[in-house]
Coordinates of C-alpha atoms in Angstrom, one line a residue:
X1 CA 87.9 76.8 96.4
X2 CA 88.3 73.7 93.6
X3 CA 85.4 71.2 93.4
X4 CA 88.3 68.9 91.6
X5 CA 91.0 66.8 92.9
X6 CA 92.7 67.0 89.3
X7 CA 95.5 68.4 88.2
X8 CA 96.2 70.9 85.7
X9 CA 98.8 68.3 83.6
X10 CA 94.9 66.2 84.0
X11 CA 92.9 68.8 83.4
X12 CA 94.9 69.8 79.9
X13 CA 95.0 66.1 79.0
X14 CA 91.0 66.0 79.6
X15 CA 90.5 68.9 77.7
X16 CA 92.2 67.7 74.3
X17 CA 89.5 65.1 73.7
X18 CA 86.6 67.9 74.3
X19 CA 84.8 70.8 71.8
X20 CA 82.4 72.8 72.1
X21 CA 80.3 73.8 75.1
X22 CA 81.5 70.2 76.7
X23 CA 84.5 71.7 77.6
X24 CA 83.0 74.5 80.0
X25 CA 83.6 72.5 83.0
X26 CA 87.4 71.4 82.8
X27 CA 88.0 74.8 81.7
X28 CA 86.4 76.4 84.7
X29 CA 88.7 73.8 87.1
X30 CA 92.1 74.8 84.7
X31 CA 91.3 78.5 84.6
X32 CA 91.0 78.4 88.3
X33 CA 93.8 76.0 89.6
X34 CA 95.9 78.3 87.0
X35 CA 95.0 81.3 89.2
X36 CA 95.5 80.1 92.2
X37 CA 99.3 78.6 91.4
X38 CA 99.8 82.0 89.5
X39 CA 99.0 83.7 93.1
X40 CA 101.5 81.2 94.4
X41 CA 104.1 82.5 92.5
X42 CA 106.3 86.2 92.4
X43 CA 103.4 88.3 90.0
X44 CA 106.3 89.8 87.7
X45 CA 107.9 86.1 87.1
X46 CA 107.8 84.5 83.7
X47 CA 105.4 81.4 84.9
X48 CA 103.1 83.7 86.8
X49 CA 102.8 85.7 83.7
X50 CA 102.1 82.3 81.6
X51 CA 99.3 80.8 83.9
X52 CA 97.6 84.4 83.6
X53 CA 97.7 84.1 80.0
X54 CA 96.4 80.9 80.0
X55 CA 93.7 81.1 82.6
X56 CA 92.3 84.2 80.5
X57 CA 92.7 82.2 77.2
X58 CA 90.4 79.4 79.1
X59 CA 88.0 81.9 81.1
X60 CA 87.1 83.9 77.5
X61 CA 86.2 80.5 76.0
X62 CA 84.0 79.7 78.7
X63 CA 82.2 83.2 78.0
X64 CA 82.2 82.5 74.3
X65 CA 79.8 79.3 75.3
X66 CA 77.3 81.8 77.6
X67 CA 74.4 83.9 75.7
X68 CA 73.0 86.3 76.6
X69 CA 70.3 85.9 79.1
X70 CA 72.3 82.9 80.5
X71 CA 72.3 82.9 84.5
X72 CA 75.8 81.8 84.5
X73 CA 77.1 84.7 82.0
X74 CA 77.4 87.1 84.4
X75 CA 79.5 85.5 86.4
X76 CA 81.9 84.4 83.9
X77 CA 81.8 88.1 82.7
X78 CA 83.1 88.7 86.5
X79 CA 86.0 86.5 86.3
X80 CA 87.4 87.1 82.7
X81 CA 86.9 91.2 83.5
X82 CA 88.8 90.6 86.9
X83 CA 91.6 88.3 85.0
X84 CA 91.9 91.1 82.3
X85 CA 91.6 94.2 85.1
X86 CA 94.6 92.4 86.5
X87 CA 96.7 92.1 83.9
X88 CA 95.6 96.0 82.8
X89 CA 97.5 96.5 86.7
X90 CA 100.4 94.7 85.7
X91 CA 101.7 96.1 82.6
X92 CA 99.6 99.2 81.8
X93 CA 99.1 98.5 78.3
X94 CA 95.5 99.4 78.6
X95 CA 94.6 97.7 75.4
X96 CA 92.3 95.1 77.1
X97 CA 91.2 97.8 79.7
X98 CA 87.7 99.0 77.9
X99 CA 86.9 95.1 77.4
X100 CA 87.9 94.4 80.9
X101 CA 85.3 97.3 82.1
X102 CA 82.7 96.1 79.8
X103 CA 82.8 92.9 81.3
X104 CA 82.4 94.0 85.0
X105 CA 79.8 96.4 84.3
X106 CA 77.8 93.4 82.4
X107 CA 78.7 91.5 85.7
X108 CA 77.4 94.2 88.4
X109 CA 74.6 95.5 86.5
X110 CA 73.3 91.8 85.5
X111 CA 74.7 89.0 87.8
X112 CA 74.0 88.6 91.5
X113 CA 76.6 87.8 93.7
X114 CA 77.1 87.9 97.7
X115 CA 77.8 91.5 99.5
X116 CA 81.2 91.1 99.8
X117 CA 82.6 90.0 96.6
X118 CA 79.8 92.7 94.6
X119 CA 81.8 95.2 96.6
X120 CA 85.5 93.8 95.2
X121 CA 84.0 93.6 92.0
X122 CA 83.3 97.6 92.1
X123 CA 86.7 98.7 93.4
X124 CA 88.4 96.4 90.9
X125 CA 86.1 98.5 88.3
X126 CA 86.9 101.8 90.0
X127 CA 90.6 101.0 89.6
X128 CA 90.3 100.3 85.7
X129 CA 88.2 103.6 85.2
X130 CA 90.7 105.6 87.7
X131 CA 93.5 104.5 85.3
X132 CA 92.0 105.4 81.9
X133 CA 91.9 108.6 83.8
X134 CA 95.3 109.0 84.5
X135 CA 96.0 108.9 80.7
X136 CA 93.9 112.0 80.2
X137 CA 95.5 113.6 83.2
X138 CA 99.2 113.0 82.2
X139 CA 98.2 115.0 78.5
X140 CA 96.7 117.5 80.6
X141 CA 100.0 117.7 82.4
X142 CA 102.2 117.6 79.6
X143 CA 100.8 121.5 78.9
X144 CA 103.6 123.9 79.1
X145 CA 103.8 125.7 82.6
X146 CA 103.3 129.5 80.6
X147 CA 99.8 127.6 79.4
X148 CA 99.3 126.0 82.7
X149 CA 99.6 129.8 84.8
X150 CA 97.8 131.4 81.9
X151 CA 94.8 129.4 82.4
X152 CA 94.4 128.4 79.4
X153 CA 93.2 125.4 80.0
X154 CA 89.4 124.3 80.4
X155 CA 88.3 122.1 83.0
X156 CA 85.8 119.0 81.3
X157 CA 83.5 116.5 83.1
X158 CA 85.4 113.1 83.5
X159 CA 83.0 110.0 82.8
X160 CA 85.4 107.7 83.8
X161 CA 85.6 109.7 87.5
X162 CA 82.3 110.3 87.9
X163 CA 81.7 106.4 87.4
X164 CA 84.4 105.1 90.0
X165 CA 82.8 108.0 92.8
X166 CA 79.6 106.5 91.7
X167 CA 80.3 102.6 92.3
X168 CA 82.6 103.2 95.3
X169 CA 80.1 105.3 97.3
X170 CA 77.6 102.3 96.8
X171 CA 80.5 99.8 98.5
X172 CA 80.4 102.0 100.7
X173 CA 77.2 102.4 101.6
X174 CA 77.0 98.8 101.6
X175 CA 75.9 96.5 104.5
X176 CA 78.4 93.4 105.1
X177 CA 81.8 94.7 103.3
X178 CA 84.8 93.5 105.3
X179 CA 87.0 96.5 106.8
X180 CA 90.1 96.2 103.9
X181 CA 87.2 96.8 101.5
X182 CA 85.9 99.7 102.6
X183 CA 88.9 101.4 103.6
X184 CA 90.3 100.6 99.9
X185 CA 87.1 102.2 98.5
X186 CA 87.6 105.3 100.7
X187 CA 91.2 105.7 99.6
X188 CA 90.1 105.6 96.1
X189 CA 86.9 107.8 96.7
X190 CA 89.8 110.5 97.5
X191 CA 92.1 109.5 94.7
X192 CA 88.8 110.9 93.0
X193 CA 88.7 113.8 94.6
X194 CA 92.1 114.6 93.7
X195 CA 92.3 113.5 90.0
X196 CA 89.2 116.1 89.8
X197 CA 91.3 118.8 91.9
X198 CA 93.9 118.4 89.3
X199 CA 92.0 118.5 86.3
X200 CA 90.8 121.2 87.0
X201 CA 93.9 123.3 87.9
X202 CA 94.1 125.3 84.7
X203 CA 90.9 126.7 84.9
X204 CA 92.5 129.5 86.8
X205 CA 96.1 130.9 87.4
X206 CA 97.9 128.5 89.4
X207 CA 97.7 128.4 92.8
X208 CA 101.2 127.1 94.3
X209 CA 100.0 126.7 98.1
X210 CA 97.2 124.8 96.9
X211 CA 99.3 122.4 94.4
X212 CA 101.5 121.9 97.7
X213 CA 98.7 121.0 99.8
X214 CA 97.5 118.6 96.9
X215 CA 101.0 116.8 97.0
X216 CA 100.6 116.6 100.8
X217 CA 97.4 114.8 100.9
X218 CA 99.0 112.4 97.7
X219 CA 101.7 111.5 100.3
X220 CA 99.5 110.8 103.0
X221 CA 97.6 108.5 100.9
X222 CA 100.8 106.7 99.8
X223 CA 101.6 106.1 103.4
X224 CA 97.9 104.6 104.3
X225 CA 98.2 102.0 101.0
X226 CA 102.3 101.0 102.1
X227 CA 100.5 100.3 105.6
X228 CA 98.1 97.8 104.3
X229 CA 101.1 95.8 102.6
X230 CA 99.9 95.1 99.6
X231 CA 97.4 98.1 97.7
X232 CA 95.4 97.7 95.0
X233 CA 97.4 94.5 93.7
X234 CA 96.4 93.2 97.4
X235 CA 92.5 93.7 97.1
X236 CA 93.0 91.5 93.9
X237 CA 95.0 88.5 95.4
X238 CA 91.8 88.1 97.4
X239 CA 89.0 88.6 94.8
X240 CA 89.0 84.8 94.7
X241 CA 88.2 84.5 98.3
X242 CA 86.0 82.2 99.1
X243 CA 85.5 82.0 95.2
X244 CA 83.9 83.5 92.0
X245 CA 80.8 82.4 90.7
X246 CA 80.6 79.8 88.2
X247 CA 84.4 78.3 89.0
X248 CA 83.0 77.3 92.2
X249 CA 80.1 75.6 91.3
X250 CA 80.1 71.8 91.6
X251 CA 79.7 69.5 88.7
X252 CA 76.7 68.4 89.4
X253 CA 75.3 72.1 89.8
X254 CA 76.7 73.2 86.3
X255 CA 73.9 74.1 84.1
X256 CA 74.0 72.2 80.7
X257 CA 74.1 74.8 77.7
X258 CA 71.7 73.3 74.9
X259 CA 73.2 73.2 71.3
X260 CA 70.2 74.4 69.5
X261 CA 70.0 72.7 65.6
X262 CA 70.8 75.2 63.2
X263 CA 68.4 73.9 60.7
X264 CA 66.2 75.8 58.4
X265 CA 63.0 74.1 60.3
X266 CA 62.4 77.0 63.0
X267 CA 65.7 79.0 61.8
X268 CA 63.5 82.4 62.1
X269 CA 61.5 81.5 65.7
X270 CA 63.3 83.2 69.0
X271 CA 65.8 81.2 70.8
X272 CA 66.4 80.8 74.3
X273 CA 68.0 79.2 77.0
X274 CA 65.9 76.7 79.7
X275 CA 67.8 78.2 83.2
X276 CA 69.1 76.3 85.8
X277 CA 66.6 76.0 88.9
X278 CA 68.5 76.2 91.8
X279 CA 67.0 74.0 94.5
X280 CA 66.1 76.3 97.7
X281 CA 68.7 76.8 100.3
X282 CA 68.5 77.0 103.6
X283 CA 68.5 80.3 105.8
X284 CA 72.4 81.2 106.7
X285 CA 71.9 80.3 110.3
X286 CA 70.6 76.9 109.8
X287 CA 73.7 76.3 107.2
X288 CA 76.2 77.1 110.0
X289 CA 73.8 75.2 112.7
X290 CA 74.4 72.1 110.9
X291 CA 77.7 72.7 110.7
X292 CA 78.4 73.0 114.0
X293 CA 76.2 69.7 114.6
X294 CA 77.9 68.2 112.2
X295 CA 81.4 68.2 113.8
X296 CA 80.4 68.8 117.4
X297 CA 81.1 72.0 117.5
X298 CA 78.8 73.3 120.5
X299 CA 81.0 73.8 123.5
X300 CA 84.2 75.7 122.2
X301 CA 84.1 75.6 118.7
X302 CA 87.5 77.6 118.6
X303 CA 89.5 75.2 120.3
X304 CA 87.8 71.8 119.1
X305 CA 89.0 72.9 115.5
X306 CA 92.0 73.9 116.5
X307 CA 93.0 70.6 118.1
X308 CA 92.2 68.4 114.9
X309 CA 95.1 70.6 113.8
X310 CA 97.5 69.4 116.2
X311 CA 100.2 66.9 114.4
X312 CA 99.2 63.4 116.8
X313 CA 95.5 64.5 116.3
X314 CA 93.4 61.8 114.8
X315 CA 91.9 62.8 111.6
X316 CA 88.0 62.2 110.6
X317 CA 87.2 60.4 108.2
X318 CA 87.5 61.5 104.4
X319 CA 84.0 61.8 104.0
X320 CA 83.1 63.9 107.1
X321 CA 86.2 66.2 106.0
X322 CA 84.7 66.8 102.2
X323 CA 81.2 67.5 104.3
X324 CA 82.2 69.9 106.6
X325 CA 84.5 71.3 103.5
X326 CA 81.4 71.5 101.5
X327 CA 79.1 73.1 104.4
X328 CA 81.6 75.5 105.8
X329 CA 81.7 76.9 102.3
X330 CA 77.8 77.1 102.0
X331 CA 77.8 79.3 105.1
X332 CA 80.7 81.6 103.5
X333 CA 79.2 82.0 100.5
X334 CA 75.0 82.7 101.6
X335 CA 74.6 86.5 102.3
X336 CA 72.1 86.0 104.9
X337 CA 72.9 89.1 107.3
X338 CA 71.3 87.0 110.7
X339 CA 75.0 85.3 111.2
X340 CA 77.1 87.1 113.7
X341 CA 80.8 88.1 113.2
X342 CA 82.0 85.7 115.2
X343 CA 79.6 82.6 113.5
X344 CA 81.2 83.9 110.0
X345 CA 84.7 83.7 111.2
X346 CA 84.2 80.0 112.5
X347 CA 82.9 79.0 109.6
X348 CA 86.4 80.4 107.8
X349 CA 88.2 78.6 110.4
X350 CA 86.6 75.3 109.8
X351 CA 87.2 75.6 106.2
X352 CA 90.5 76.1 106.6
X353 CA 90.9 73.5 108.7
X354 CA 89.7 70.6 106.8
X355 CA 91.2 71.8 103.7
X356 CA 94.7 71.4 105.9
X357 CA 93.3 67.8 107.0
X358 CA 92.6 66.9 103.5
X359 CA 96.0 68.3 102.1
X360 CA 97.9 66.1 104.9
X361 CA 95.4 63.2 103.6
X362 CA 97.0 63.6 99.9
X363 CA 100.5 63.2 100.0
X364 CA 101.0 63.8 96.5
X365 CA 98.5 66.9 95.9
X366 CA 99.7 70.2 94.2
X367 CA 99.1 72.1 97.5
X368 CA 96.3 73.7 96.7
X369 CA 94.5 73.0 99.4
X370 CA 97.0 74.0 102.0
X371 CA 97.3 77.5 99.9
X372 CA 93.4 78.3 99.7
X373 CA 93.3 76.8 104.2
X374 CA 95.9 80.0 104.6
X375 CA 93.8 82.4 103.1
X376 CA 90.7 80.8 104.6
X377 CA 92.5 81.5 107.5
X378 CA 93.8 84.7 106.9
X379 CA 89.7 85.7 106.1
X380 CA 88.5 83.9 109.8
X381 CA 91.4 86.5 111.6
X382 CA 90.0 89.2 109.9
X383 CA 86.3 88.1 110.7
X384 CA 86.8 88.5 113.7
X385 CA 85.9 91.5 116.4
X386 CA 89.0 93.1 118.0
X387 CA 89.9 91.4 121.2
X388 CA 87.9 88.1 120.9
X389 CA 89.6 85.6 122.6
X390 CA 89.7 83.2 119.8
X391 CA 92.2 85.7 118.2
X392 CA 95.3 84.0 119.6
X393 CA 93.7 80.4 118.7
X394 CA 93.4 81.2 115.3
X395 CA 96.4 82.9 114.6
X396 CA 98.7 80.1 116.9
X397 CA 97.0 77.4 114.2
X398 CA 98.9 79.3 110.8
X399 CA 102.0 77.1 112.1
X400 CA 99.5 74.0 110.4
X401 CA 99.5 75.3 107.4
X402 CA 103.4 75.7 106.6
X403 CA 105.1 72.6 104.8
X404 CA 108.0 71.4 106.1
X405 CA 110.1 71.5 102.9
X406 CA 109.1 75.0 102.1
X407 CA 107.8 76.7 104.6
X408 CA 107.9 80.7 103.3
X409 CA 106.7 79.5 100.1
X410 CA 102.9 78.6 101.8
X411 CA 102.5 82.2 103.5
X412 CA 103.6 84.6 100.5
X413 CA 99.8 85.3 99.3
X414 CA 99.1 85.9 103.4
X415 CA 102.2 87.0 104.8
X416 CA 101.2 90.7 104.8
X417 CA 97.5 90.1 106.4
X418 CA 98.8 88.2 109.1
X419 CA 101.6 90.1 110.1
X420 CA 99.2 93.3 110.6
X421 CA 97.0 90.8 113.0
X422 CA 99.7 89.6 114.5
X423 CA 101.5 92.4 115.5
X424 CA 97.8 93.9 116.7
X425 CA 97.2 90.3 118.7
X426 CA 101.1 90.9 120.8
X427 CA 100.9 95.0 121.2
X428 CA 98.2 94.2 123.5
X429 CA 100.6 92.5 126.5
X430 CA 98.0 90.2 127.4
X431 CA 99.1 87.2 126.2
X432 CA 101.3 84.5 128.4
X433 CA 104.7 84.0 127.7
X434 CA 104.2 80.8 125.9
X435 CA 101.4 82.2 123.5
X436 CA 103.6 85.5 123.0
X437 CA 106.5 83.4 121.8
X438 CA 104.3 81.3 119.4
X439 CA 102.9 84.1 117.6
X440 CA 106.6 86.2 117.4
X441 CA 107.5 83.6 115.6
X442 CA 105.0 83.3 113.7
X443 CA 105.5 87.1 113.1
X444 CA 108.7 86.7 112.1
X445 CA 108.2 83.9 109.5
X446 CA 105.4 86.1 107.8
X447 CA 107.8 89.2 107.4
X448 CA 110.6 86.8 106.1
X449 CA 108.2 85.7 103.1
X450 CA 107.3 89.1 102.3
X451 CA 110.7 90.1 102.8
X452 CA 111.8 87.2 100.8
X453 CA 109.3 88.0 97.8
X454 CA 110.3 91.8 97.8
X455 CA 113.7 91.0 97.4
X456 CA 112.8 88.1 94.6
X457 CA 111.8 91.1 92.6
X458 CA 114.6 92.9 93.1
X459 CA 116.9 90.6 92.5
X460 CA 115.6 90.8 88.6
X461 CA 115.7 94.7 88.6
X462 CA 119.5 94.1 89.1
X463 CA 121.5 95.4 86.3
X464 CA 123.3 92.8 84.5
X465 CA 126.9 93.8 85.0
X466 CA 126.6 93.3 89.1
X467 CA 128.9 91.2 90.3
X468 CA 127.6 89.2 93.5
X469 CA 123.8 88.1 92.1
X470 CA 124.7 84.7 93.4
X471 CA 124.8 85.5 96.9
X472 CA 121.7 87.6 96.9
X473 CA 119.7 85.0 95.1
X474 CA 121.1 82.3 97.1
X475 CA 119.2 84.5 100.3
X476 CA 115.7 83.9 98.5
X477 CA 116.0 80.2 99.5
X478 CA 113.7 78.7 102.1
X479 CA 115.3 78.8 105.4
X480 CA 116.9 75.5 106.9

């Protein structure tokens, strides 16, 4: 979520008259408005690629301004390993990669961070060490088959394995991790298994019933990660969700780093840092009990929110919209396990509410707003048991969050997540002929942006002697 109604041209511009640790602030706003427009945009494109650069240029400045023993460090250590991690997914050049897991194991073994994103942060750290396995597994592969029958190869303990089992049995162990999470770190607990399986396959003559069942259970797992839509690179486009440490802090909660004078006078006595004290909270429950005074929320939350959706609704005013913005993402963010299911998906739904009704307030805003309301949106579905009958509330009110001028455009980060729920919400037949109809359509506007994005990507695989690109890039344009 962005504390800052700048934009990135302002942001820039703010930054040229900073140095030193002044700049920490406008480069936490820039690195995380470059993110988000990044996510906005096909991953393999040229601009995507650009704002990734860019938003890792500004996160490892930020980090350079941190000591250690700063509270803030660790979650700055979160971010840059996450923005390297996903870059280390992108182009496998791996050069970055032992930096990027040197900087999430500072993170989970130093910061503190809520239940749910702890657990992303591990599987994004699984996935780094899986992949420096791979290397070692390919050169074990690359053995010629007589060695590979012979034998001749010894089996060796994998650090990098053992690791990855080790952090993604603790997600899963974990109290409070959403479904996708734990389903991800089950996968890749027996991508573990496997990589071990096949390290060890020349420890012994080669057993060609067992390679086969090996290849089965590889397949099967392919088939469970194309289900989900999006894989690995999916788990990441929602690391930021609802946000990341110090990027999402408020201005007026960033601690002030003290420039210490590097005088000879005390040059030799210890230096240290005077932390932030974070005034007390309050307990989760009273967080979303205010909330729900706040906006009158008692009777039926579900449909209250939804109708300040509605196009002829009147909208509250600006500052009871940054208040309830500001409160909603209080609740989301405490880790206080009294809040039910259902309490934790309202609270995503009012968040993405008022983000919509302050997008609509700001006719000439960079959409943001409406971008981060869809996945807030997206996260309140998902919250949300099987069967409750707010499902169909919820999901009818994505139709609020698609501009009229390009409508596929604001569902490409989401488009896979909600077509899952929504085909889930209409298999069940018990939905009126009105409501059905809403959400089809809605159905079939989701799986027109993903299809649309697929075949953006393949449209620059195409070689460069085909004759009719026109056409087929002409088809990627929003629909009329």
């Amino acid at each position: 979520m962005s504390y800052t109604t700048e934009t990135i041209d302002e942001l820039r511009a703010r930054l040229a008259g900073l140095t030193g640790p002044a700049r920490s602030e406008p480069l936490g706003s820039l690195a995380q408005k470059l993110y988000q427009r990044m996510m906005a945009a096909p991953i393999e494109s040229p601009s995507a690629r650009a704002d990734l650069e860019e938003a890792i240029r500004c996160a490892d400045e930020i980090y350079g301004y941190h000591r250690e023993g700063d509270p803030q460090r660790p979650q700055v250590a979160a971010f840059l390993g996450f923005l390297l991690g996903f870059r280390d997914s992108q182009v496998r050049h791996g050069g970055e990669r032992p930096r990027a897991i040197a900087l999430l194991e500072e993170a989970i073994t130093q910061g503190t961070f809520t239940a749910s994103y702890s657990a992303i942060l591990r599987v994004v750290l699984s996935t780094l060490l899986i992949t420096n396995s791979e290397q070692r597994l390919t050169e074990t592969m690359s053995l010629s088959p007589i060695d590979m029958l012979a034998g001749r190869r010894s089996p060796a303990a994998d650090p990098n394995l053992d690791r990855a089992e080790q952090l993604l049995r603790t997600v899963s162990q974990t109290a409070g991790v959403s479904t996708d999470v734990l389903d991800m770190a089950e996968l890749m607990l027996q991508m573990c298994g496997l990589m071990k399986t096949m390290h060890g396959i020349g420890a012994n003559p080669l057993d060609l019933s067992a390679m086969q069942g090996l290849f089965m259970r590889f397949a099967d797992m392919k088939k469970r990660f194309d289900a989900g839509g999006t894989g690995v690179v999916g788990l990441m486009r929602t690391v930021l969700e609802p946000g990341a440490g110090i990027l999402d802090v408020p201005r007026d909660e960033v601690p002030v780093i003290i420039i210490e004078d590097e005088g000879e006078e005390g040059a030799n006595e210890p230096r240290g840092l005077t932390p932030a004290v974070d005034p007390p909270r309050p307990a989760r429950h009273d967080l979303m009990r205010s909330l729900v005074d706040l906006l009158s929320l008692e009777q039926d939350g579900w449909n209250e929110t939804a109708r300040l959706l509605l196009p002829d609704s009147a909208a509250p005013d600006v500052e009871t919209v940054d208040d309830a913005i500001a409160l909603a993402s209080e609740v989301m963010e405490s880790d206080d396990a009294e809040l039910s299911e259902e309490d934790t998906a309202l609270a995503h739904f009012v968040y993405a509410t008022f983000l919509c009704l302050r997008q609509r307030a700001d006719s000439h805003g960079d959409g943001t707003d409406s971008e981060l309301g869809a996945q807030a949106l997206l996260a309140a579905v998902r919250a949300l048991p099987a069967g409750h009958s707010a499902l169909p509330v919820v999901l009818r009110s994505l139709g609020a969050f698609l501009s009229p001028g390009r409508p596929l455009a604001g569902l490409e980060t989401v488009a896979a997540g909600f077509t899952g729920r929504l085909d889930a919400a209409l298999a069940t037949g018990e939905l009126g002929a009105d409501r059905a109809a809403e959400l089809h359509a809605l159905r079939c506007a989701c799986r027109a942006a993903f299809a649309a994005a697929e075949l953006r990507k393949a449209i620059e695989g195409l070689p460069a002697d085909y004759p009719w690109p026109v056409s087929l890039k002409a088809a990627t344009q929003p629909l009329g």
